[in-house]
Short mmCIF file of C-alpha atoms in Angstrom, two decimals:
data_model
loop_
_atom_site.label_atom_id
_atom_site.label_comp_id
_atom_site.label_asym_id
_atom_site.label_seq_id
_atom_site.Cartn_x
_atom_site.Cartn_y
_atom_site.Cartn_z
CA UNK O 224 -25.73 -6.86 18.01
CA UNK O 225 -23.13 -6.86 20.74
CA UNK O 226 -20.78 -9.16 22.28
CA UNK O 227 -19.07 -12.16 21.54
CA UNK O 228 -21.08 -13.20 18.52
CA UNK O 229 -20.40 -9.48 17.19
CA UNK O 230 -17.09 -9.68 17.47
CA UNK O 231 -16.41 -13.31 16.08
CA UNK O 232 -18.26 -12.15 12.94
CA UNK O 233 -16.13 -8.92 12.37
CA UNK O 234 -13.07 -10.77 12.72
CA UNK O 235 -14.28 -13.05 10.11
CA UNK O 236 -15.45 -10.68 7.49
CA UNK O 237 -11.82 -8.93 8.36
CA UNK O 238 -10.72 -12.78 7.60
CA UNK O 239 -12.54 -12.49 4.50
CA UNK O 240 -11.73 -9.17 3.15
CA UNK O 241 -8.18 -9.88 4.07
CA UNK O 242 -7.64 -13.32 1.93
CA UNK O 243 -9.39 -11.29 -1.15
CA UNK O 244 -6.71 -9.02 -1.31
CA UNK O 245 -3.74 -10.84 0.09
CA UNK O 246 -4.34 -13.24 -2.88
CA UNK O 247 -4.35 -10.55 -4.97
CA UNK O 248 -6.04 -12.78 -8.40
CA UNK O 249 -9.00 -10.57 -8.61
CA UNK O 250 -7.79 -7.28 -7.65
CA UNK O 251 -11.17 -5.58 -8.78
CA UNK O 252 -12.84 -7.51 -6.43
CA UNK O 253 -11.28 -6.61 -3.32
CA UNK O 254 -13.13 -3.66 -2.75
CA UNK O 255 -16.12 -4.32 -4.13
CA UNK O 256 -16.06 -7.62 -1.83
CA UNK O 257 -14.66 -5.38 1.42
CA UNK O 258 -17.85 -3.60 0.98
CA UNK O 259 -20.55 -6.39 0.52
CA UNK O 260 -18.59 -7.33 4.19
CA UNK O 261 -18.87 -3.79 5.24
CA UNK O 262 -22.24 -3.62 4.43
CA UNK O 263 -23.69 -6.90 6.04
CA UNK O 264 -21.97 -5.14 9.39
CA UNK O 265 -24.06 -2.54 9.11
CA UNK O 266 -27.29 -4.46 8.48
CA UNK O 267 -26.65 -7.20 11.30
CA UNK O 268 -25.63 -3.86 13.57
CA UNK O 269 -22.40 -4.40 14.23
CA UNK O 270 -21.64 -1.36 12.98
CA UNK O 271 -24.32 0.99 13.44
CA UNK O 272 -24.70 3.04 10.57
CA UNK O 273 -24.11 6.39 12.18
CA UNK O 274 -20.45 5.11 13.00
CA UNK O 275 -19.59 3.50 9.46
CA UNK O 276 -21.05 7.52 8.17
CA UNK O 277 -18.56 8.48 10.50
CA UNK O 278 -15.14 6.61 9.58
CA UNK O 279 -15.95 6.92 5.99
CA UNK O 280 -15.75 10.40 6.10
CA UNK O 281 -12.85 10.73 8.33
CA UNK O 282 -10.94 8.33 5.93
CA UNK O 283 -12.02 9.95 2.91
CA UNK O 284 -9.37 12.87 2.83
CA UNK O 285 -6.92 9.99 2.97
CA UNK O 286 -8.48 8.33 0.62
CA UNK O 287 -8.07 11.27 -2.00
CA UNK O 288 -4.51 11.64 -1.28
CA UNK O 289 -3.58 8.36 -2.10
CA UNK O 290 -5.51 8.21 -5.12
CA UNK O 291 -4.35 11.00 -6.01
CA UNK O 292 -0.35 10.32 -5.25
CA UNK O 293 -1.17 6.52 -7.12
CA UNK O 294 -1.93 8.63 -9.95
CA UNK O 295 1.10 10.89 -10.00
CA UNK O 296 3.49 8.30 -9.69
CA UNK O 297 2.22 6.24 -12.56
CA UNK O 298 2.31 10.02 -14.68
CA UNK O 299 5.57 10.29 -13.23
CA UNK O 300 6.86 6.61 -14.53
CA UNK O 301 5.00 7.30 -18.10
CA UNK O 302 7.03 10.61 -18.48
CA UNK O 303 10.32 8.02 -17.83
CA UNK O 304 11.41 9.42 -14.39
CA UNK O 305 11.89 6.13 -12.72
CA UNK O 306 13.64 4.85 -16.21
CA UNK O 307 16.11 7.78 -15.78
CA UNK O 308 17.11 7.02 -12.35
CA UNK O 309 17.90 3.35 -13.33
CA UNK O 310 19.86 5.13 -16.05
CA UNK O 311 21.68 6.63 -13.42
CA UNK O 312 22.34 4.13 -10.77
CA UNK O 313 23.72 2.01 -13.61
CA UNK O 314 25.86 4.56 -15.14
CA UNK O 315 27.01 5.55 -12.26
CA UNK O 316 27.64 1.98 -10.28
CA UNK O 317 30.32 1.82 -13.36
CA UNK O 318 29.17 -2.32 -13.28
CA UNK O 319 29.80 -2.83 -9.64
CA UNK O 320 27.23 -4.83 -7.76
CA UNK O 321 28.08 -2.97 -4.25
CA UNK O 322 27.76 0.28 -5.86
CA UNK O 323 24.67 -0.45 -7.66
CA UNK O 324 22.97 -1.62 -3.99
CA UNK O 325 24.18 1.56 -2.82
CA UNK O 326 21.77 3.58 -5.26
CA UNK O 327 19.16 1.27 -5.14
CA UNK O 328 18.79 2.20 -1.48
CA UNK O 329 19.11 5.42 -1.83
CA UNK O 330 16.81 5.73 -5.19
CA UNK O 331 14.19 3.06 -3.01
CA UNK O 332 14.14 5.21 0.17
CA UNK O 333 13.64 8.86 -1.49
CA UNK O 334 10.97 7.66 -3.95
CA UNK O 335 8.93 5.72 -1.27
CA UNK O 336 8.99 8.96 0.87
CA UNK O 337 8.06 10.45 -1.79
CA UNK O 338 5.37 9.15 -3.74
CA UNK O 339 4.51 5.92 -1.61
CA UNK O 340 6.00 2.50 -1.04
CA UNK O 341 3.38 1.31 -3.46
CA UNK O 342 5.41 2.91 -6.39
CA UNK O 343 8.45 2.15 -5.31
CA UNK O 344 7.24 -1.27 -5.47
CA UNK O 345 5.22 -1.64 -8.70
CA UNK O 346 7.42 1.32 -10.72
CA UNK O 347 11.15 1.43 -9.36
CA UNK O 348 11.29 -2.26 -8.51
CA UNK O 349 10.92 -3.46 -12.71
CA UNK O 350 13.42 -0.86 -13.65
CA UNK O 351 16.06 -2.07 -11.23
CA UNK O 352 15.67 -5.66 -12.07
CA UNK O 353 16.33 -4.17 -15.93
CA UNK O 354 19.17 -2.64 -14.41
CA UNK O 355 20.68 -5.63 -12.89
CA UNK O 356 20.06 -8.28 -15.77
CA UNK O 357 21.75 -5.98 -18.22
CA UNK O 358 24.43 -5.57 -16.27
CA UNK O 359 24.75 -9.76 -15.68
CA UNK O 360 24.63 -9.09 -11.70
CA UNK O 361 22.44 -11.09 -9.35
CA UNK O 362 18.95 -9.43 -8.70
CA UNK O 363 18.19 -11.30 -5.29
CA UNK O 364 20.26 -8.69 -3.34
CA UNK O 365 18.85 -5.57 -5.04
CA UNK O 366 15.30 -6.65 -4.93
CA UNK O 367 15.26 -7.86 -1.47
CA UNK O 368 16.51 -4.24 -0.41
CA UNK O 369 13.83 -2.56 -2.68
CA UNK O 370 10.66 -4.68 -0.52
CA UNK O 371 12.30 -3.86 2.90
CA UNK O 372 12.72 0.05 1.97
CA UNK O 373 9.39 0.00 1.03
CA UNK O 374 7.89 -1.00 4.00
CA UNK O 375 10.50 0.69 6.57
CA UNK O 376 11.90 3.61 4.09
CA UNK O 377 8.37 4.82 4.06
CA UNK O 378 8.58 6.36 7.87
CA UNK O 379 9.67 9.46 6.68
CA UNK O 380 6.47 11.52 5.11
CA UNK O 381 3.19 12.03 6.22
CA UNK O 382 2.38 10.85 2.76
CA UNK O 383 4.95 8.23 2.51
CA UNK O 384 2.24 5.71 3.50
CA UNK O 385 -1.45 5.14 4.06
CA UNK O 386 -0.60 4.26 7.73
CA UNK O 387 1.55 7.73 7.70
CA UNK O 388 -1.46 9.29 6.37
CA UNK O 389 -3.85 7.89 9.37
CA UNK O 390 -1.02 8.10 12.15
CA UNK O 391 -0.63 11.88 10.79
CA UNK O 392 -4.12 13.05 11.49
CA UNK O 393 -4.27 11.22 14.65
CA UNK O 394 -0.82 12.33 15.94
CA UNK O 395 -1.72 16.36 15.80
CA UNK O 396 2.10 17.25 14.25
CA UNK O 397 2.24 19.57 11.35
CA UNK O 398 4.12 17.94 7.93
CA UNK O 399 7.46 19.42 9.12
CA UNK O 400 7.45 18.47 12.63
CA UNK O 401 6.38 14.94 11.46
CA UNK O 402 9.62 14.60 9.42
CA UNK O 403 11.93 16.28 11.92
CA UNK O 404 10.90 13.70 14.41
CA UNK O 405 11.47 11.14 11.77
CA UNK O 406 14.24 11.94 9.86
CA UNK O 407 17.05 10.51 12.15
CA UNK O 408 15.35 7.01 12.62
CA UNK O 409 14.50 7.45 8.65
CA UNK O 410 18.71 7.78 7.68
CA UNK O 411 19.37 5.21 10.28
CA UNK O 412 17.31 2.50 8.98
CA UNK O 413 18.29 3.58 5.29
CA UNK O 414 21.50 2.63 6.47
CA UNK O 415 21.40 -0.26 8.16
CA UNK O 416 19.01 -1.85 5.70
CA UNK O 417 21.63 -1.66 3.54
CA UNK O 418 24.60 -2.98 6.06
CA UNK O 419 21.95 -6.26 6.12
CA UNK O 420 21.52 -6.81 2.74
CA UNK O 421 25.50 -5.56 2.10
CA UNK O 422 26.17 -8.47 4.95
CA UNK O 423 23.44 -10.89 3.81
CA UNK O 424 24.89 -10.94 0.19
CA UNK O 425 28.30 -10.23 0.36
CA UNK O 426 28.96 -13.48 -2.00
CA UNK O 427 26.20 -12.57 -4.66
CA UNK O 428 27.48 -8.53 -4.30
CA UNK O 429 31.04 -9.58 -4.43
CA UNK O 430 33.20 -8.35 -7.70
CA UNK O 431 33.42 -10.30 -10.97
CA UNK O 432 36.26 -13.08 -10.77
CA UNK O 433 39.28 -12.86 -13.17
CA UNK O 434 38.46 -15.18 -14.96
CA UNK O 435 35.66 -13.26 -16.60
CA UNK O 436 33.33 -15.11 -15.07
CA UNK O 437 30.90 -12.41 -14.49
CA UNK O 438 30.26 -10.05 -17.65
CA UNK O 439 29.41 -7.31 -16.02
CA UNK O 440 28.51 -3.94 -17.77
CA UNK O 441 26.59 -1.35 -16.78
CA UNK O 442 23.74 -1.97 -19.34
CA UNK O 443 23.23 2.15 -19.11
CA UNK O 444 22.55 2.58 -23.27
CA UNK O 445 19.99 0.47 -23.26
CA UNK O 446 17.40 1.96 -20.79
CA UNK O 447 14.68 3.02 -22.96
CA UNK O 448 10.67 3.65 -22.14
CA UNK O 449 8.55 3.06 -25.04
CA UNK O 450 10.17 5.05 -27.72
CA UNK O 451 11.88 7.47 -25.34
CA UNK O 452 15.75 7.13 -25.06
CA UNK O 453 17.33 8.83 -22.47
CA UNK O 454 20.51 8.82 -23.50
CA UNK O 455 20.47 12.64 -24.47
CA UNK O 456 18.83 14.27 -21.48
CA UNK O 457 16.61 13.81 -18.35
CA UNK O 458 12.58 13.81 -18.18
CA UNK O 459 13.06 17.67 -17.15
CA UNK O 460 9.51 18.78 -16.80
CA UNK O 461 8.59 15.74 -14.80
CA UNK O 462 11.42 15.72 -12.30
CA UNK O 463 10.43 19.81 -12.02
CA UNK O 464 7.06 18.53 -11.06
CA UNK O 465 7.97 16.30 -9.10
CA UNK O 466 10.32 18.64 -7.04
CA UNK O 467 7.49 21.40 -6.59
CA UNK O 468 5.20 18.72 -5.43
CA UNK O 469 7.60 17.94 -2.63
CA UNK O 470 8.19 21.49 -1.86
CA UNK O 471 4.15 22.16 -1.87
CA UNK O 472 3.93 19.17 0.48
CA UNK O 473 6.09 21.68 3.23
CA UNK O 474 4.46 24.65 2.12
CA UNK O 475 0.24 23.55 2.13
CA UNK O 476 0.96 22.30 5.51
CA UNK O 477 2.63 25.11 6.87
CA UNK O 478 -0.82 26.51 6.25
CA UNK O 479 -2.78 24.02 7.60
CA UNK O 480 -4.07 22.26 4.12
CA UNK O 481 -3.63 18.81 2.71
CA UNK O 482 -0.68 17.94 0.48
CA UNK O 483 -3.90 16.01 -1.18
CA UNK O 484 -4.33 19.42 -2.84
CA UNK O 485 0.03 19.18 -3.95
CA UNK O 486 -0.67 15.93 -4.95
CA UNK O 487 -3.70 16.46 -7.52
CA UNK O 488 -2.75 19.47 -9.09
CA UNK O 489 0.74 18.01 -9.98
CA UNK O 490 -1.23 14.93 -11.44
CA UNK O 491 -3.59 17.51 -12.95
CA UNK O 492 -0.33 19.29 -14.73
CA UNK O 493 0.99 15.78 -15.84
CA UNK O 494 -2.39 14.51 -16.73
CA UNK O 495 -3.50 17.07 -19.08
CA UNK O 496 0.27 17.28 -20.69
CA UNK O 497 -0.48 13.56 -21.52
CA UNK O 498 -3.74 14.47 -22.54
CA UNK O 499 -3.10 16.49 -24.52
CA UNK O 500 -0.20 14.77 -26.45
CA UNK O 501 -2.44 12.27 -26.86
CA UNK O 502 -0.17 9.85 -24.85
CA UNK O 503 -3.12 8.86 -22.18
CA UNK O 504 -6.40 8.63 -21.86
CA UNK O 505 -9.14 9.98 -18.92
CA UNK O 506 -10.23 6.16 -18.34
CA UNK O 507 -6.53 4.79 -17.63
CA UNK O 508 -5.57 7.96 -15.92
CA UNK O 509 -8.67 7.16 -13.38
CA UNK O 510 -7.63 3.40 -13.35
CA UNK O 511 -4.20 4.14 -12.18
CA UNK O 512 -5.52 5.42 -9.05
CA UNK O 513 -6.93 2.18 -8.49
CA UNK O 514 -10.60 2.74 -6.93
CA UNK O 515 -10.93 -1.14 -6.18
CA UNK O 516 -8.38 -0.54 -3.42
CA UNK O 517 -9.57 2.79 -2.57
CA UNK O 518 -12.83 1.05 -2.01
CA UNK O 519 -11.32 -1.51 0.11
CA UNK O 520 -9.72 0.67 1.87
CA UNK O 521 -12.75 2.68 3.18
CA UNK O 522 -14.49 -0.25 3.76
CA UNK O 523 -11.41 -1.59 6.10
CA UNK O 524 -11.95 1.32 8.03
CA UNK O 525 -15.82 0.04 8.68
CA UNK O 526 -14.96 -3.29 9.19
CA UNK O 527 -12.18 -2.82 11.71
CA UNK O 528 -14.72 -0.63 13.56
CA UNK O 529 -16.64 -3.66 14.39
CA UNK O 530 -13.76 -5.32 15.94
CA UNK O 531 -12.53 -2.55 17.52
CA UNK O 532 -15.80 -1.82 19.51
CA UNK O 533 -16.89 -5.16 20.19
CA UNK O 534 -13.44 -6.33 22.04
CA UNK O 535 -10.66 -5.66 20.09
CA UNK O 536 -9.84 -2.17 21.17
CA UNK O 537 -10.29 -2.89 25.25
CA UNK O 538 -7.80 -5.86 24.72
CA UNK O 539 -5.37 -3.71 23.16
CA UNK O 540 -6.03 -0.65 25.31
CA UNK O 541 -4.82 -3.37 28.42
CA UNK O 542 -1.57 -4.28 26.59
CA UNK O 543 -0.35 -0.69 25.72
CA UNK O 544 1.66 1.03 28.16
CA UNK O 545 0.52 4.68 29.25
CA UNK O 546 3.21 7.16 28.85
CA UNK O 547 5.87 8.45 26.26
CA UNK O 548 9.03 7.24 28.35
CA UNK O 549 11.07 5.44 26.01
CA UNK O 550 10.40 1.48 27.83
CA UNK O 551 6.75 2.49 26.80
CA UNK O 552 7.45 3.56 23.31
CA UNK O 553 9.71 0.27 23.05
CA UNK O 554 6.82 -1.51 24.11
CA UNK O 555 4.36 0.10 21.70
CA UNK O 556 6.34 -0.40 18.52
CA UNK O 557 6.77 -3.84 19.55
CA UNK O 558 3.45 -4.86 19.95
CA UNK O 559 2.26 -2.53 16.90
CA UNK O 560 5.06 -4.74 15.15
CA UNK O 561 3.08 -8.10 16.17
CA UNK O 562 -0.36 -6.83 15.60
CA UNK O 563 0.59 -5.85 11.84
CA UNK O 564 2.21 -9.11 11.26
CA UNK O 565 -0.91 -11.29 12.58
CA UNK O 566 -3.48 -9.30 10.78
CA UNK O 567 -1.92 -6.85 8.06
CA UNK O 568 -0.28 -3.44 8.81
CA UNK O 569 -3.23 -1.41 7.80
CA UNK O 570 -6.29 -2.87 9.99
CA UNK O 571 -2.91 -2.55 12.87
CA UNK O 572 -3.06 1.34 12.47
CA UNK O 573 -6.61 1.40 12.17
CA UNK O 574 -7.04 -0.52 15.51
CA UNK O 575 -4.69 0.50 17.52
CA UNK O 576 -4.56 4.88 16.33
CA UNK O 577 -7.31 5.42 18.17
CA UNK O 578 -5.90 4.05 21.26
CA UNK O 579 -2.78 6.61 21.26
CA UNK O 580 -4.47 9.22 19.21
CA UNK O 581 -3.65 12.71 20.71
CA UNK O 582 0.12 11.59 22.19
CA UNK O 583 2.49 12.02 19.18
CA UNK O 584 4.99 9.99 20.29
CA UNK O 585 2.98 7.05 21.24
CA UNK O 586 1.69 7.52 17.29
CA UNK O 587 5.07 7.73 15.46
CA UNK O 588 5.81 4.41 17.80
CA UNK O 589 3.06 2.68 16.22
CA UNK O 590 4.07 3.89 13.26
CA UNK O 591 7.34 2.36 13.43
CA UNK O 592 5.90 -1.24 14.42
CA UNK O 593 3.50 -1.26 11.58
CA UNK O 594 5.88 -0.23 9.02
CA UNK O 595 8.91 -1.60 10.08
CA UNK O 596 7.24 -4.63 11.56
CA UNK O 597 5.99 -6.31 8.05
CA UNK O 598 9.75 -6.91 7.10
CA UNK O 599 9.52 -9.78 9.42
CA UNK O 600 6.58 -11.94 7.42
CA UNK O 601 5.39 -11.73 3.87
CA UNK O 602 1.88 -11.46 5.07
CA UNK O 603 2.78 -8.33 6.96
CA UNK O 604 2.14 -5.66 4.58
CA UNK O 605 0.00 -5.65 0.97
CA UNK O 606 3.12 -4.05 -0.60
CA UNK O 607 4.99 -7.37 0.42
CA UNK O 608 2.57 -9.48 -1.44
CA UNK O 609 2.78 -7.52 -4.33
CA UNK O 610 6.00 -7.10 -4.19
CA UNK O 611 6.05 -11.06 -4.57
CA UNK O 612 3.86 -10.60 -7.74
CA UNK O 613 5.50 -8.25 -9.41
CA UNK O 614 9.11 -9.98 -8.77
CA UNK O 615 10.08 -13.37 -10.40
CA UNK O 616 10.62 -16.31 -8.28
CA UNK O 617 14.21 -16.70 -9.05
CA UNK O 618 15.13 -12.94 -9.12
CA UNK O 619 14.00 -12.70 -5.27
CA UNK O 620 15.50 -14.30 -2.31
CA UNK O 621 13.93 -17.63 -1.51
CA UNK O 622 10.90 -17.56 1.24
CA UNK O 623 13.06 -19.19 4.01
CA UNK O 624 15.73 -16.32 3.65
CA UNK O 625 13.90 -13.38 3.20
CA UNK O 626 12.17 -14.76 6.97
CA UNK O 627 15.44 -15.68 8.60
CA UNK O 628 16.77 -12.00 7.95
CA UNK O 629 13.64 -10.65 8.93
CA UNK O 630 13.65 -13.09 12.00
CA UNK O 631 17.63 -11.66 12.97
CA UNK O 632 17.05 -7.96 12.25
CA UNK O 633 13.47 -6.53 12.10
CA UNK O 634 13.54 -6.26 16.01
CA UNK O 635 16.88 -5.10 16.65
CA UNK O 636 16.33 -1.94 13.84
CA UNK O 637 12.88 -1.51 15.46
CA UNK O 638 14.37 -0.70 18.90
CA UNK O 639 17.38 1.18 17.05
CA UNK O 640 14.44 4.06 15.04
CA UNK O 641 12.27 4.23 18.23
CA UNK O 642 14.81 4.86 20.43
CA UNK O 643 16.10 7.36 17.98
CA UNK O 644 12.45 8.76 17.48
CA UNK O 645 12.60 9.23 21.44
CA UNK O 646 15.80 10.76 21.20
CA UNK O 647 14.82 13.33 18.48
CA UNK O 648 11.94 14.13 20.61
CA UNK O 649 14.04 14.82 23.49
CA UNK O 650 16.18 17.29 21.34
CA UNK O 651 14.00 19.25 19.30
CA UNK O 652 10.57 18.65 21.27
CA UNK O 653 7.20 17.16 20.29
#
């Protein structure tokens, strides 16, 4: 099947598989359901099968890795590491709002390089809204910067992401030319994501009245996980895993092999300490990879095929500037940006890699717009929406502000990082 027809039914099975997950009720459905789709493709040929073969292989190095890292990082929270870094941003913000945005940026945009956006989401996210109801300070300022570093703090890394895992293969870079062509935009937007939410609220971050109106303290003694108390020392042999694993990440690449490898063998050391403590089990070590999503996600990768090739791709292709001068890399980022907001950021990549695949600098562009890009729209990025799940109405910023800011800065601080990225390029080459 070819043509119109084909595409109009890929886009709606995309529809389809889409709604499942941005509603997010029936999270073991969404892959399971992104497959039926992927499958009925196939059958009605679409997709022929030869091609689906095809993109479920090429994803499904990608796939590991993020199973694998989705593992590690809910190890990594079990042993208390993301409990100990409240601990420390509110011991150390001495019961200062300002301060305490301060380390929430900073704690938000190392651990989503690190281990994914998705933990900083789902893992850091609860521990900071601990931190900021013990103290008696306003959450809304402190949450709204964890969501936005999530989705534009995770430029960084080749493994930051799942779209930095698919722009990495297609971009040809090794791990440490990927970051060193990052890194400036990365400390740039670190910063001025937290100039707009320093600016946005300076009334909510502003110091208790003397009056006592505000009893502020910094709530430090009572971080706890489980029966684990922190006061007396740090998680040691998970923050050493954790730092070899990053270290690894450099090194594996440096010899051409996947930090997937990093990845599982520091969730292998964690898993079988748990294991063997008898703190875990193999069942809900296995769940907190979450194969329901890894599902979905190889099934994405099917089902944007049959877009791509029936229409999607050529219209695209026309609207992309040839080239790695910066007005073209502007223009890429920008309409990577749109694409990820009208559709999702991952079926963006997956659409629109293949159409710069081979120029690095057109792929870190598109990297930029997809992550950077779902700030503007809660519908932008799956992290987003759960983001909104995992956060409390009234500990949030309300829907209309969270889109104004996004409306007044997402664009201006995606033209700041690409015409940084161009800039790096220019300086220590491609």
């Amino acid at each position: 099947m070819t043509g119109p027809v084909a595409l109009v039914i890929a886009v709606g099975v995309l529809a389809g598989a889409l709604a499942i997950a941005i509603r997010g009720n029936s999270r073991l459905l969404e892959g399971p359901i992104a497959a039926a789709g992927a499958f009925a493709l196939v059958l009605l040929g679409v997709v022929p099968a030869a091609a689906a073969g095809t993109t479920v292989r090429d994803l499904a190095g990608t796939v590991a890795f993020l199973g694998a890292i989705l593992i590690l990082g809910h190890l990594l929270a079990e042993e208390g590491v993301f409990t100990y870094f409240g601990r420390l941003a509110a011991t150390r913000s001495r019961g200062t709002p300002r301060r305490l945005l301060g380390y929430v940026v900073v704690m938000a945009g190392a651990v989503t390089a690190v281990l994914t956006l998705d933990t900083t989401v789902v893992l850091l996210t609860p521990v900071v809204v601990a931190a900021t109801l013990r103290m008696r300070t306003p959450s809304a300022p402190h949450t709204f910067a964890l969501v936005r570093i999530a989705n534009s703090g995770s430029l960084l890394l080749p493994v930051s992401n799942l779209t930095n895992l698919l722009a990495f293969g297609a971009a040809g870079l090794t791990f440490g030319r990927f970051a060193a062509l990052l890194a400036v935009p990365w400390v740039a937007i670190l910063i001025t994501e937290w100039a707009v939410a320093r600016i946005a609220f300076r009334e909510q971050l502003a110091p208790a009245s003397s009056d006592g109106s505000r009893d502020i303290r910094d709530g430090s003694s009572d971080f706890r996980d489980g029966s684990r108390d922190f006061r007396d020392g740090s998680p040691r042999v998970a923050l050493g895993v954790l730092v070899v694993t990053v270290c690894g990440f450099v090194v594996l690449s440096a010899f051409g092999l996947s930090p997937a490898w990093m990845a599982a063998a520091s969730a292998l050391v964690l898993g079988v300490r748990r294991l063997v403590r008898k703190q875990t089990d193999v069942r809900r070590i296995i769940g907190e990879a979450n194969p329901s999503f890894l599902l979905f996600v190889l099934a994405l990768g099917v089902i944007v095929d049959g877009v791509s090739r029936h229409g999607g791709a050529a219209l695209l292709g026309r609207l992309l500037p040839a080239g790695h001068s910066l007005p073209a890399l502007l223009v890429i980022a920008l309409l990577a940006a749109l694409v990820a907001n009208l559709v999702n950021n991952i079926p963006a990549t997956l659409v629109l890699l293949p159409l710069v695949a081979g120029a690095p600098l057109a792929v870190l562009a598109v990297l930029i717009g997809v992550n950077l890009g779902p700030n503007l729209t809660y519908g932008g990025s799956l992290a987003t929406l759960l983001w909104r799940r995992v956060v409390a109405a009234d500990l949030r910023p309300s829907a209309k502000q969270f889109h104004v800011l996004g409306l007044m800065s997402v664009v201006p601080i995606i033209l700041m990082a690409t015409c940084l990225l161009w800039l790096s390029a220019k300086l220590i080459g491609v």
